[in-house]
């Protein structure tokens, strides 16, 4: 199925959504995408259970894995760098269930699911991993290769494994650009 066919099967699809033909979308009926969102080739979106809601003006880079069970929410202007992974569910690794075995549905699995939220203007650096139950605050930048195991504050630069804040960011310029951009974007639409 090519990108244009997938777009037609989404739960909701805004204007000018672009899904490249080599992206893999499973359970598209549980996935929503806002205006001008782009999903690159070799990206895997798995909309199981509670699904994935992607806002407006978002970009998911090449080779990302976005796998729900709990709800995954991207607010507007979110960018996820290539080869990053976001999970809103995970198998039990303590021995009370099989990992990934789906012969009888989830009967023999012990899946923990928890929502993941990326607030407006979040930027996730290349090769990062975000685990279930995490909220990344507005304007937060996650450094390349980070492992996010807990909530991150707004308007900060966070790095490492586990990922933690290292520097505050200014918000004024980015929010002013957003206002100018939206005025121009919606002004062109008449």
Short mmCIF file of C-alpha atoms in Angstrom, two decimals:
data_model
loop_
_atom_site.label_atom_id
_atom_site.label_comp_id
_atom_site.label_asym_id
_atom_site.label_seq_id
_atom_site.Cartn_x
_atom_site.Cartn_y
_atom_site.Cartn_z
CA UNK A 1 0.00 0.00 0.00
CA UNK A 2 1.49 3.37 -0.98
CA UNK A 3 1.40 6.55 1.12
CA UNK A 4 -1.64 8.00 -0.64
CA UNK A 5 -3.66 4.84 0.04
CA UNK A 6 -2.68 4.87 3.72
CA UNK A 7 -3.75 8.52 4.08
CA UNK A 8 -7.28 7.49 3.06
CA UNK A 9 -7.44 4.90 5.87
CA UNK A 10 -6.36 7.17 8.74
CA UNK A 11 -8.79 7.91 11.57
CA UNK A 12 -8.31 11.60 10.74
CA UNK A 13 -6.16 13.26 8.12
CA UNK A 14 -5.50 16.99 7.82
CA UNK A 15 -4.47 18.91 4.72
CA UNK A 16 -1.29 18.10 2.79
CA UNK A 17 -0.26 15.11 4.90
CA UNK A 18 2.66 13.28 3.26
CA UNK A 19 3.42 9.64 4.01
CA UNK A 20 6.30 8.37 1.90
CA UNK A 21 5.67 5.10 0.09
CA UNK A 22 8.20 3.05 2.06
CA UNK A 23 6.70 3.93 5.46
CA UNK A 24 4.84 1.09 7.19
CA UNK A 25 1.57 1.97 8.94
CA UNK A 26 -0.23 -0.71 10.97
CA UNK A 27 -3.76 -0.05 12.30
CA UNK A 28 -4.12 3.26 10.42
CA UNK A 29 -7.72 3.48 11.65
CA UNK A 30 -6.25 4.31 15.10
CA UNK A 31 -3.93 7.05 13.81
CA UNK A 32 -4.72 10.74 13.27
CA UNK A 33 -2.46 13.27 11.52
CA UNK A 34 -2.86 17.03 11.38
CA UNK A 35 -2.17 19.48 8.56
CA UNK A 36 1.22 19.42 6.83
CA UNK A 37 2.53 16.40 8.75
CA UNK A 38 5.22 14.30 7.03
CA UNK A 39 6.18 10.68 7.71
CA UNK A 40 9.48 9.65 6.10
CA UNK A 41 10.39 6.37 4.39
CA UNK A 42 11.27 3.33 6.51
CA UNK A 43 9.27 4.68 9.44
CA UNK A 44 7.06 2.20 11.30
CA UNK A 45 3.87 3.48 12.96
CA UNK A 46 2.00 0.83 14.95
CA UNK A 47 -1.37 2.18 16.06
CA UNK A 48 -2.38 -0.74 18.30
CA UNK A 49 -4.97 -0.23 21.06
CA UNK A 50 -5.24 3.46 22.01
CA UNK A 51 -3.45 4.68 18.90
CA UNK A 52 -1.39 7.67 17.81
CA UNK A 53 -2.48 11.30 17.47
CA UNK A 54 -0.06 13.50 15.53
CA UNK A 55 -0.69 17.26 15.43
CA UNK A 56 -0.12 19.85 12.73
CA UNK A 57 3.26 20.65 11.16
CA UNK A 58 4.99 17.55 12.55
CA UNK A 59 7.80 15.56 10.98
CA UNK A 60 8.84 12.01 11.81
CA UNK A 61 12.25 11.25 10.35
CA UNK A 62 13.42 8.25 8.38
CA UNK A 63 13.60 4.92 10.20
CA UNK A 64 11.62 5.85 13.32
CA UNK A 65 9.52 3.34 15.25
CA UNK A 66 6.40 4.74 16.93
CA UNK A 67 4.54 1.94 18.73
CA UNK A 68 1.41 2.52 20.78
CA UNK A 69 -0.61 0.47 23.20
CA UNK A 70 -1.16 3.45 25.42
CA UNK A 71 -2.00 6.65 23.56
CA UNK A 72 0.88 8.50 21.87
CA UNK A 73 0.22 12.22 21.34
CA UNK A 74 2.34 14.65 19.35
CA UNK A 75 1.16 18.22 19.69
CA UNK A 76 1.87 20.77 16.90
CA UNK A 77 5.37 21.48 15.53
CA UNK A 78 6.97 18.27 16.87
CA UNK A 79 10.02 16.86 15.10
CA UNK A 80 11.42 13.38 15.71
CA UNK A 81 14.91 12.68 14.36
CA UNK A 82 15.83 9.68 12.25
CA UNK A 83 15.99 6.23 13.84
CA UNK A 84 14.30 7.30 17.06
CA UNK A 85 11.90 4.99 18.91
CA UNK A 86 8.83 5.82 20.98
CA UNK A 87 6.97 3.13 22.94
CA UNK A 88 3.68 3.54 24.84
CA UNK A 89 3.66 -0.11 25.87
CA UNK A 90 6.16 -2.73 26.84
CA UNK A 91 6.28 -6.43 27.62
CA UNK A 92 7.06 -7.62 31.14
CA UNK A 93 10.70 -8.64 31.43
CA UNK A 94 10.36 -10.08 34.96
CA UNK A 95 8.98 -13.45 33.88
CA UNK A 96 5.22 -13.00 34.22
CA UNK A 97 4.55 -13.05 30.48
CA UNK A 98 6.01 -13.93 27.11
CA UNK A 99 7.67 -11.17 25.11
CA UNK A 100 5.95 -10.50 21.81
CA UNK A 101 4.16 -13.84 21.56
CA UNK A 102 0.78 -13.13 20.01
CA UNK A 103 -0.52 -16.63 19.20
CA UNK A 104 -3.55 -16.14 21.48
CA UNK A 105 -3.69 -12.36 21.35
CA UNK A 106 -2.25 -10.95 24.55
CA UNK A 107 -3.38 -13.84 26.81
CA UNK A 108 0.18 -14.95 27.61
CA UNK A 109 1.70 -11.50 27.62
CA UNK A 110 1.88 -9.00 30.44
CA UNK A 111 1.90 -5.66 28.65
CA UNK A 112 2.31 -2.45 30.57
CA UNK A 113 0.83 0.46 28.67
CA UNK A 114 1.16 4.13 29.52
CA UNK A 115 0.62 7.24 27.41
CA UNK A 116 3.44 9.24 25.85
CA UNK A 117 2.98 12.95 25.12
CA UNK A 118 5.28 15.27 23.20
CA UNK A 119 4.09 18.84 23.74
CA UNK A 120 4.32 21.66 21.16
CA UNK A 121 7.74 22.43 19.68
CA UNK A 122 9.42 19.29 21.07
CA UNK A 123 12.46 18.21 19.11
CA UNK A 124 13.76 14.67 19.56
CA UNK A 125 17.33 14.14 18.37
CA UNK A 126 18.42 11.31 16.11
CA UNK A 127 18.50 7.81 17.61
CA UNK A 128 16.70 8.64 20.85
CA UNK A 129 14.44 6.22 22.75
CA UNK A 130 11.32 7.34 24.64
CA UNK A 131 9.71 4.84 27.01
CA UNK A 132 6.07 4.50 28.17
CA UNK A 133 4.54 7.00 30.57
CA UNK A 134 6.66 10.00 29.56
CA UNK A 135 5.56 13.57 28.92
CA UNK A 136 8.09 15.85 27.24
CA UNK A 137 7.34 19.49 28.02
CA UNK A 138 6.68 22.23 25.47
CA UNK A 139 9.79 23.38 23.60
CA UNK A 140 12.04 20.70 25.09
CA UNK A 141 14.94 19.49 22.93
CA UNK A 142 16.11 15.92 23.50
CA UNK A 143 19.73 15.35 22.50
CA UNK A 144 20.73 12.68 20.00
CA UNK A 145 20.97 9.16 21.38
CA UNK A 146 19.18 9.96 24.63
CA UNK A 147 17.03 7.47 26.55
CA UNK A 148 13.98 9.18 28.05
CA UNK A 149 12.62 7.29 31.05
CA UNK A 150 10.81 10.12 32.87
CA UNK A 151 9.03 13.41 32.22
CA UNK A 152 11.15 16.28 30.91
CA UNK A 153 10.51 19.97 31.66
CA UNK A 154 9.46 22.57 29.13
CA UNK A 155 11.92 24.80 27.29
CA UNK A 156 15.04 22.89 28.25
CA UNK A 157 17.78 20.98 26.48
CA UNK A 158 17.96 17.45 27.86
CA UNK A 159 20.56 14.79 27.09
CA UNK A 160 21.89 11.44 28.19
CA UNK A 161 20.95 8.02 29.43
CA UNK A 162 18.87 8.50 31.41
CA UNK A 163 17.96 11.81 29.81
CA UNK A 164 18.09 14.83 32.10
CA UNK A 165 17.95 18.63 31.76
CA UNK A 166 21.26 20.39 31.20
CA UNK A 167 20.32 23.87 29.98
CA UNK A 168 17.29 26.15 29.74
CA UNK A 169 16.06 27.44 26.38
CA UNK A 170 14.40 30.71 25.48
CA UNK A 171 10.86 30.46 24.21
CA UNK A 172 10.13 33.97 22.98
CA UNK A 173 11.73 33.71 19.53
CA UNK A 174 10.22 30.32 18.71
CA UNK A 175 6.73 31.33 19.86
CA UNK A 176 6.99 34.59 17.87
CA UNK A 177 8.01 32.59 14.77
CA UNK A 178 5.06 30.25 15.32
CA UNK A 179 2.67 33.21 15.45
CA UNK A 180 4.15 34.73 12.29
CA UNK A 181 4.18 31.36 10.49
CA UNK A 182 0.53 30.58 11.34
CA UNK A 183 -0.57 34.05 10.25
CA UNK A 184 1.20 33.61 6.90
CA UNK A 185 0.08 29.97 6.46
CA UNK A 186 -3.59 30.57 7.15
CA UNK A 187 -3.49 33.95 5.35
CA UNK A 188 -2.51 32.15 2.14
CA UNK A 189 -5.51 29.88 2.49
CA UNK A 190 -7.78 32.95 2.31
#
